[in-house]
Coordinates of C-alpha atoms and ligand atoms in Angstrom, one line a residue:
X144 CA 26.6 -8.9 -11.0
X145 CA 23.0 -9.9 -11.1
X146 CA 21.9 -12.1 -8.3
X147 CA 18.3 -13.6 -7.8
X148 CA 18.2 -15.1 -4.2
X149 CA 15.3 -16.7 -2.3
X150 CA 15.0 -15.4 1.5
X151 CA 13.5 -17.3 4.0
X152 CA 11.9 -15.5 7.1
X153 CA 11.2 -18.1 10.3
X154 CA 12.2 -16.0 13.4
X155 CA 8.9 -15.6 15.1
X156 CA 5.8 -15.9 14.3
X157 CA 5.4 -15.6 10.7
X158 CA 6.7 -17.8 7.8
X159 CA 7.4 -15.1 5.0
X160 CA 9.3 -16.3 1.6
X161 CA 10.1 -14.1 -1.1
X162 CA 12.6 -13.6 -4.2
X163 CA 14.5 -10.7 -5.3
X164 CA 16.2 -10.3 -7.8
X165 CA 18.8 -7.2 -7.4
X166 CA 18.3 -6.3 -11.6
X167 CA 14.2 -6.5 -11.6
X168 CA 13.9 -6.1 -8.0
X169 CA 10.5 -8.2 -5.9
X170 CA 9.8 -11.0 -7.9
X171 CA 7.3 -12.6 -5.8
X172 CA 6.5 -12.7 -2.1
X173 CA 4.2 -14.9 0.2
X174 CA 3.9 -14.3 4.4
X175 CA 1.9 -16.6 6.6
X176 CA 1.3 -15.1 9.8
X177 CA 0.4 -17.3 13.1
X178 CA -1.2 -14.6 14.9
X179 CA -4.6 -16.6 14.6
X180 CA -2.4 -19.9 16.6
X181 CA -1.0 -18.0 18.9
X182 CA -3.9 -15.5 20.1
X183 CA -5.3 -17.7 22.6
X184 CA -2.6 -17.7 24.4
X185 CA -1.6 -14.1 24.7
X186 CA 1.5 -14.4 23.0
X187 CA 3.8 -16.4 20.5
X188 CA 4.4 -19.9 21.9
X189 CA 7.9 -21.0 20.7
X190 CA 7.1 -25.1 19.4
X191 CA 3.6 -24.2 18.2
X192 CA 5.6 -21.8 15.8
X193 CA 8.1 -23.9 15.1
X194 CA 5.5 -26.7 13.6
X195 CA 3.5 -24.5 11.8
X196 CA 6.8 -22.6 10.1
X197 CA 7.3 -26.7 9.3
X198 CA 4.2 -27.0 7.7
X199 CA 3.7 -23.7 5.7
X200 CA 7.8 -23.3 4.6
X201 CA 8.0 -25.7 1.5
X202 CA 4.4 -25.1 -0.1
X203 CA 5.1 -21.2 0.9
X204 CA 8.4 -21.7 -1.5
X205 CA 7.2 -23.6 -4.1
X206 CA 4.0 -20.6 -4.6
X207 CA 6.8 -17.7 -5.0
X208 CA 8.3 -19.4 -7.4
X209 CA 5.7 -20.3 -9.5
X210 CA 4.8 -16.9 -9.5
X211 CA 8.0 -15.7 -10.0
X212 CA 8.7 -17.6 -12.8
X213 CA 12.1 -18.9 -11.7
X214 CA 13.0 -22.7 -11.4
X215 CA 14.9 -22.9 -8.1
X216 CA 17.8 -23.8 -9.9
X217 CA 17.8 -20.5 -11.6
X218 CA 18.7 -19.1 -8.0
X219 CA 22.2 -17.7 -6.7
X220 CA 21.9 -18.6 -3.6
X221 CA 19.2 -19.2 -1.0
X222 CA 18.5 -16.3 2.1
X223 CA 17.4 -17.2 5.7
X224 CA 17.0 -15.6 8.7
X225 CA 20.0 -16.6 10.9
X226 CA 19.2 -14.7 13.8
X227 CA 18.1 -13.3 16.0
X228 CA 14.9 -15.0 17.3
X229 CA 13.2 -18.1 18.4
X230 CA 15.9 -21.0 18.4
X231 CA 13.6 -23.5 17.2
X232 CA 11.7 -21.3 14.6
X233 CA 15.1 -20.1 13.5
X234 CA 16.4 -24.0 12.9
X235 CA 13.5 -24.7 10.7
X236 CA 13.9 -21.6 7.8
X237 CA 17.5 -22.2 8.3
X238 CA 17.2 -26.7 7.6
X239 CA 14.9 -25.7 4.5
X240 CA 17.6 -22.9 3.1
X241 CA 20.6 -25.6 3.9
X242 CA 19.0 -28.3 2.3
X243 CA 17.5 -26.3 -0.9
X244 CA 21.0 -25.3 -1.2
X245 CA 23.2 -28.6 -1.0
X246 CA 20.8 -29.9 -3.6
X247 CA 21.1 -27.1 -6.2
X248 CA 24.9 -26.7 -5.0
X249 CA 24.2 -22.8 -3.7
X250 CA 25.7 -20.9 -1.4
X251 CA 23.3 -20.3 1.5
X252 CA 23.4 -16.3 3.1
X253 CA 22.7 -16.3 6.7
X254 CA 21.0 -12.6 7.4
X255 CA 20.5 -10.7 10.2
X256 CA 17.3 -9.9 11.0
X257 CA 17.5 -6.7 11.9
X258 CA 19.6 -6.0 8.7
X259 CA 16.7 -6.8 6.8
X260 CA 14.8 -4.2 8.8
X261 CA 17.0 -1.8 8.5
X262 CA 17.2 -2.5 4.2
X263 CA 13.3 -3.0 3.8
X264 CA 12.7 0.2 2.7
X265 CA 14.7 -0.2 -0.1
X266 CA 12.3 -2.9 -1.3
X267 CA 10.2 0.8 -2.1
X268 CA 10.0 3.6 -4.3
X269 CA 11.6 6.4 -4.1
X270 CA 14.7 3.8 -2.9
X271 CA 16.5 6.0 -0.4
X272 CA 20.4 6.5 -1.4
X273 CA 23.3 5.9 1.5
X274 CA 24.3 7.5 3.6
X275 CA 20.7 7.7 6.0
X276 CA 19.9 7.0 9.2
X277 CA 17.4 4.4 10.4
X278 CA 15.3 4.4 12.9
X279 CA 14.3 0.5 13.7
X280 CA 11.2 0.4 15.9
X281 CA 10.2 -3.3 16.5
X282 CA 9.2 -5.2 19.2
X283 CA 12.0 -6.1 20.7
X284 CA 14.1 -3.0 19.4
X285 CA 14.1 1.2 19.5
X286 CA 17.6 2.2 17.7
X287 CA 18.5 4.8 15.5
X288 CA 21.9 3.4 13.5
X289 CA 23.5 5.6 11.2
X290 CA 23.6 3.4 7.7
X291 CA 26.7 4.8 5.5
X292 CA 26.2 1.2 3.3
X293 CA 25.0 -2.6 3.3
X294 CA 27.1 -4.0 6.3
X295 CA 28.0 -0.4 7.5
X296 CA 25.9 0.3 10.6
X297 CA 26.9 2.7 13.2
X298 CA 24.3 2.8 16.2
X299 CA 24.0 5.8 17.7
X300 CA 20.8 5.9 20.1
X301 CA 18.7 2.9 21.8
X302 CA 16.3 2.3 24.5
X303 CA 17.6 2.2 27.8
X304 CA 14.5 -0.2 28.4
X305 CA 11.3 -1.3 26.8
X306 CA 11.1 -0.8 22.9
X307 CA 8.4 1.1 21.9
X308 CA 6.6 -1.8 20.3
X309 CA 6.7 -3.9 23.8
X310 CA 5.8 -0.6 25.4
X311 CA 2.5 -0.6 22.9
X312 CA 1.6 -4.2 23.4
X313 CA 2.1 -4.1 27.0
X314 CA 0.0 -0.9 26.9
X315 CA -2.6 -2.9 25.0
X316 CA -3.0 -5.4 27.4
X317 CA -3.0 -3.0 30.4
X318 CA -6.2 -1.8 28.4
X319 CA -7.5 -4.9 27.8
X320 CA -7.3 -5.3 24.2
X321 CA -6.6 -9.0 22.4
X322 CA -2.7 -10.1 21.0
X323 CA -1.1 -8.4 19.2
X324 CA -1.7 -5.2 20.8
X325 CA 0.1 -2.7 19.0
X326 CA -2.2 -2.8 16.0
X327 CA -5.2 -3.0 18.2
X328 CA -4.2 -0.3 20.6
X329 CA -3.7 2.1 17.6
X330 CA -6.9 1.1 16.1
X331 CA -8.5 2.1 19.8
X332 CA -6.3 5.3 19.8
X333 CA -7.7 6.1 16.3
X334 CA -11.0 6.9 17.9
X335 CA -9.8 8.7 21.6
X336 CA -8.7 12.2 21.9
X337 CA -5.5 13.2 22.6
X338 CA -4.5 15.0 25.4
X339 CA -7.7 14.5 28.2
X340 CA -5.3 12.4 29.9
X341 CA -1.6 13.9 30.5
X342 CA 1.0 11.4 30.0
X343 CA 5.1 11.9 30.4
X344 CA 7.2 12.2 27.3
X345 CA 10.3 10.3 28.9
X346 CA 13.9 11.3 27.7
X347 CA 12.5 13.7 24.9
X348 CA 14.7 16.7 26.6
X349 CA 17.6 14.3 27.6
X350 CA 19.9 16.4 24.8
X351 CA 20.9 12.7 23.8
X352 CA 19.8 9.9 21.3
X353 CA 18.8 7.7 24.2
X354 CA 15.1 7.0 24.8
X355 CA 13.1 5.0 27.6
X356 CA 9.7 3.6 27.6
X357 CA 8.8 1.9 30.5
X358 CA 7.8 4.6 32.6
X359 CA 4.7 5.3 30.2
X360 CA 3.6 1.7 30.5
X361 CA 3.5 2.5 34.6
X362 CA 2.3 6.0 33.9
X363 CA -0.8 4.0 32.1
X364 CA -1.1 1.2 34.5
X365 CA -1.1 3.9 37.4
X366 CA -4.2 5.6 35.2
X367 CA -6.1 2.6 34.8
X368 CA -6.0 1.4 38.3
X369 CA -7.1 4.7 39.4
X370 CA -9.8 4.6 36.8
X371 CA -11.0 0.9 37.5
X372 CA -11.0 2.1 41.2
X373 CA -13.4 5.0 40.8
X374 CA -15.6 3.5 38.4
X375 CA -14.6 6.0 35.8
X376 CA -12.5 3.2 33.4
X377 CA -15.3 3.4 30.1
X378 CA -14.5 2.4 26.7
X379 CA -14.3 6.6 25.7
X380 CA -11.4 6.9 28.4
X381 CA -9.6 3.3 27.7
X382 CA -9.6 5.2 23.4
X383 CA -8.7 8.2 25.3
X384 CA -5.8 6.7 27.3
X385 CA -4.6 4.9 23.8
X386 CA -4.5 8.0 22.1
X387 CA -2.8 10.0 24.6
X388 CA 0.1 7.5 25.3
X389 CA 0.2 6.8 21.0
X390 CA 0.7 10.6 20.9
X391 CA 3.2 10.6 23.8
X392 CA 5.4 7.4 22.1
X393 CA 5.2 9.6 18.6
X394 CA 6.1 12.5 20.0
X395 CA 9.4 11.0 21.4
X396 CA 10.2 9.1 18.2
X397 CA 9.6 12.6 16.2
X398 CA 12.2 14.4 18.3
X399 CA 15.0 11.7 18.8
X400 CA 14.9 11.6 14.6
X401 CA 14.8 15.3 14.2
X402 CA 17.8 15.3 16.5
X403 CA 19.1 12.3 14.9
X404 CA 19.5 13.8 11.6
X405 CA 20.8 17.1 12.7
X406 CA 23.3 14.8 14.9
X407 CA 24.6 13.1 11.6
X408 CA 24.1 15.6 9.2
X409 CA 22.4 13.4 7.3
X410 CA 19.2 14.1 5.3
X411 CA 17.7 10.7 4.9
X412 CA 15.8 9.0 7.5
X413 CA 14.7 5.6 6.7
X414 CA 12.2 4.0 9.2
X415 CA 11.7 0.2 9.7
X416 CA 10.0 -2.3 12.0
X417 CA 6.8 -2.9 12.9
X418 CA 5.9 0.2 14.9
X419 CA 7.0 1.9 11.5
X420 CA 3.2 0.6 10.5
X421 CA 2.0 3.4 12.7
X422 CA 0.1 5.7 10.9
X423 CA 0.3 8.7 13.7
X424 CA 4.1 7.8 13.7
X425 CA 4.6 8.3 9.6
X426 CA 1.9 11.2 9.2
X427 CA 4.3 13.2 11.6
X428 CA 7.6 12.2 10.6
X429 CA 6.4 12.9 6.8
X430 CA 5.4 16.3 7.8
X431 CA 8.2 17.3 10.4
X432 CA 11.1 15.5 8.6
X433 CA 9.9 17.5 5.0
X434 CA 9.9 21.0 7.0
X435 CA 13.4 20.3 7.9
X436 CA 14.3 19.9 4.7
X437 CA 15.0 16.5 4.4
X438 CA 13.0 13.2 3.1
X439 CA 11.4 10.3 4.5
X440 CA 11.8 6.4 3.7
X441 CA 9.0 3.9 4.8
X442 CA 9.0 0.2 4.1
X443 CA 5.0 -0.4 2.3
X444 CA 2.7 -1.7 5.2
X445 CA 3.2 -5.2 4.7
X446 CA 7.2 -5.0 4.4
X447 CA 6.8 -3.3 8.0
X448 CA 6.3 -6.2 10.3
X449 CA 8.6 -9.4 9.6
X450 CA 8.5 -10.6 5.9
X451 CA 10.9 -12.7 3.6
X452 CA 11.1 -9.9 1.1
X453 CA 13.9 -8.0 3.5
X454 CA 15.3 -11.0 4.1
X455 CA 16.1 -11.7 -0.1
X456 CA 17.1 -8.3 -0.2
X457 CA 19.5 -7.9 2.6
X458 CA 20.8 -11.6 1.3
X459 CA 20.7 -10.4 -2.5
X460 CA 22.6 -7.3 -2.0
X461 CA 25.2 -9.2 0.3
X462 CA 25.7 -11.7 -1.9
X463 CA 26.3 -9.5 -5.1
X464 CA 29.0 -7.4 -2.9
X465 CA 30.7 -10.4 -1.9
X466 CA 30.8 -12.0 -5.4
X467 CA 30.2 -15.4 -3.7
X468 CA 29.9 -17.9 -6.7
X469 CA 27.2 -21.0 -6.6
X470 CA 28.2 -23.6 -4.3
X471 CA 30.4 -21.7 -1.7
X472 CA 30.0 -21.8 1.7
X473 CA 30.8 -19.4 4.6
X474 CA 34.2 -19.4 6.3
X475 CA 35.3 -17.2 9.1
X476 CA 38.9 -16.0 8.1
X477 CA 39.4 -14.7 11.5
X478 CA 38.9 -17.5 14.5
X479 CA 40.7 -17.5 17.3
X480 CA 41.7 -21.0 18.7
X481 CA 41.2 -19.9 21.5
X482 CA 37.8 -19.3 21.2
X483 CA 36.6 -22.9 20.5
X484 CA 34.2 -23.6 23.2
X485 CA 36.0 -26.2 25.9
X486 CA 34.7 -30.3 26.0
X487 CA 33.8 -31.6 29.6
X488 CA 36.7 -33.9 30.3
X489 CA 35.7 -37.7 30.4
X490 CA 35.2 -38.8 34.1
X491 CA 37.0 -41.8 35.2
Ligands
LIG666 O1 9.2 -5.9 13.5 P1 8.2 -6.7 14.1 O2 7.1 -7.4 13.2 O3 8.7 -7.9 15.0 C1 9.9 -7.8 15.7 O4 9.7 -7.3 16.9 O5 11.0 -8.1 15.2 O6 7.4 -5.7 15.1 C2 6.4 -6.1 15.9 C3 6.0 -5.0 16.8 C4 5.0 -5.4 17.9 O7 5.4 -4.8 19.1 C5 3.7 -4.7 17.4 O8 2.8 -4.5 18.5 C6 4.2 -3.5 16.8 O9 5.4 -3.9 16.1 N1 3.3 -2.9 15.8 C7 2.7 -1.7 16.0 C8 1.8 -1.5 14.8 N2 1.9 -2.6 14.1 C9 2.8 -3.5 14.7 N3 2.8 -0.8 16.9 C10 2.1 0.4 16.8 N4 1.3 0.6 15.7 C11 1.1 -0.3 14.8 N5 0.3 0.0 13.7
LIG667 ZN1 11.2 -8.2 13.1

């Protein structure tokens, strides 16, 4: 069946709304991003994002659906972000999509976040088919899952520390460059040159799916202390430095999906996140991936980094497999008594 749903994106740091409508696909889409609020302080601050994702959610909404066209009562059901993420920032896309939903009686479909990662690049075109494998390269995450369908995720390699995205930004700030520091440090790698500094490739010959990054964040830091104490730490070798480690993360990511796929014995990789933004990292997959005979799946730029459009999507395909007609609400079929948390006994 046909389902248009509205997806609500509040777990960080930007407010992103979109519809989708599983016949006609992306009907509209709208993101807000905070980075401007949160730059002077180096990083996201959880109540400042939380206020703003109050103040930008409903006129964010009512913009996407001008534009798409669709009275909100011509939705089947209403998409947030239920986790994970910031608590607070969380609570205020998911009061919106609970209250938009008791009003137009709709059932309300709380997504995963990384789920709507992992299905963003089916927002594009070519739309890979199942089975493929992902590999989800955020901030907070470096997993390869093998996908065999909407709900069927099977992960099969992971960081054993930093994800690559922390690894950048914590990279970034090691070189000085502003929040956020992925996109700046791969701007600065854009003009270094790769391979004046020699950095370590961690895990890339482990035989295994695992990866690490934290040791290339120390291998950097070691580098720039030693440069800041010989006077030798100039903007040419801070590019060079961001090249080198850009090339070093790539190279890793390259031959942990290589192996992924052979591994599987699948020929789709699909990959999503923000680090997926990386335009080293999709150059070389594009090329390496194709020469192994198999294809490629990226998310377009601005479905990379967090956006409501995966979250419609993962909640529009979801709720046209469940069948879930307007006004139901979720259950859990299976809940052991058990499991109910315990109530502090009154004190006498
Ligand atoms: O998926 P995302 O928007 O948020 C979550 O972590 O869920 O990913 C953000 C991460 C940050 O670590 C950011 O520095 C990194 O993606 N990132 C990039 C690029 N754009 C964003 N890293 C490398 N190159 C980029 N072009
Ligand atoms: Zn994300």
């Amino acid at each position: 069946m046909d389902m248009r749903v509205l997806g609500i994106e509040t777990s960080c740091d930007e407010t992103g709304v979109a519809i989708y409508d599983t016949a006609a696909g992306l009907l509209a889409h709208r993101l807000h991003s905070q980075i401007d609020l949160h730059a002077r302080y180096g990083g996201v601050v959880p109540e400042l994002a939380s206020r703003d994702h109050v103040r930008r959610l409903v006129p964010l909404i009512e913009e996407v659906a001008h534009e798409a066209g669709t009275r909100l009562a011509d939705l089947d059901g209403i998409a947030c972000t239920e986790g994970p993420g910031l608590a607070g920032a969380l609570l205020v896309g998911a009061s919106v999509a609970n209250a938009l939903a008791m009003s137009l009686g709709k059932p309300v479909i709380g997504v995963h976040h990384l789920e709507g990662h992992l299905l963003s690049p089916l927002l594009g075109t070519p739309r890979p088919g199942f089975p493929f494998v992902a590999l989800l390269v955020s901030g907070g995450h470096t997993q390869f899952y093998d996908v065999a369908g909407v709900g069927r995720y099977r992960l099969i390699g992971d960081t054993l520390d930093d994800a690559a995205g922390e690894a950048f930004d914590k990279t970034a700030t090691l070189l000085g460059l502003p929040y956020p520091g992925g996109p700046a440090l791969a701007k600065l790698a854009g003009s270094g040159r790769k391979g004046v500094v020699s950095l370590p490739r961690p895990m890339i010959d482990s035989g295994d799916l695992a990866m690490s990054f934290s040791g290339l964040k120390t291998a950097v830091m070691t580098l720039v202390r030693r440069r800041e104490a010989d006077g030798t730490l100039d903007a040419d070798s801070r590019a060079d430095i961001a090249a080198e480690f850009q090339h070093a993360v790539v190279d890793v990511l390259v031959a942990k999906a290589l192996a992924a796929l052979v591994a599987t014995g699948v020929k789709r990789l699909v990959v999503a996140g923000g680090v997926g933004a990386n335009r080293e990292l999709r150059a070389r997959l594009e090329y390496e991936v194709a020469a192994r005979g198999a294809s490629v799946y990226f998310p377009d730029l601005a479905f990379c980094t967090d956006n409501g459009a995966m979250i419609a999507l993962a909640g529009a395909m979801r709720l046209a497999q469940a069948d879930i007609g307007g006004g139901a609400f979720s259950v859990r079929p299976r809940w052991e008594l058990a499991s109910l948390p315990s109530v502090a006994a009154a004190s006498d």
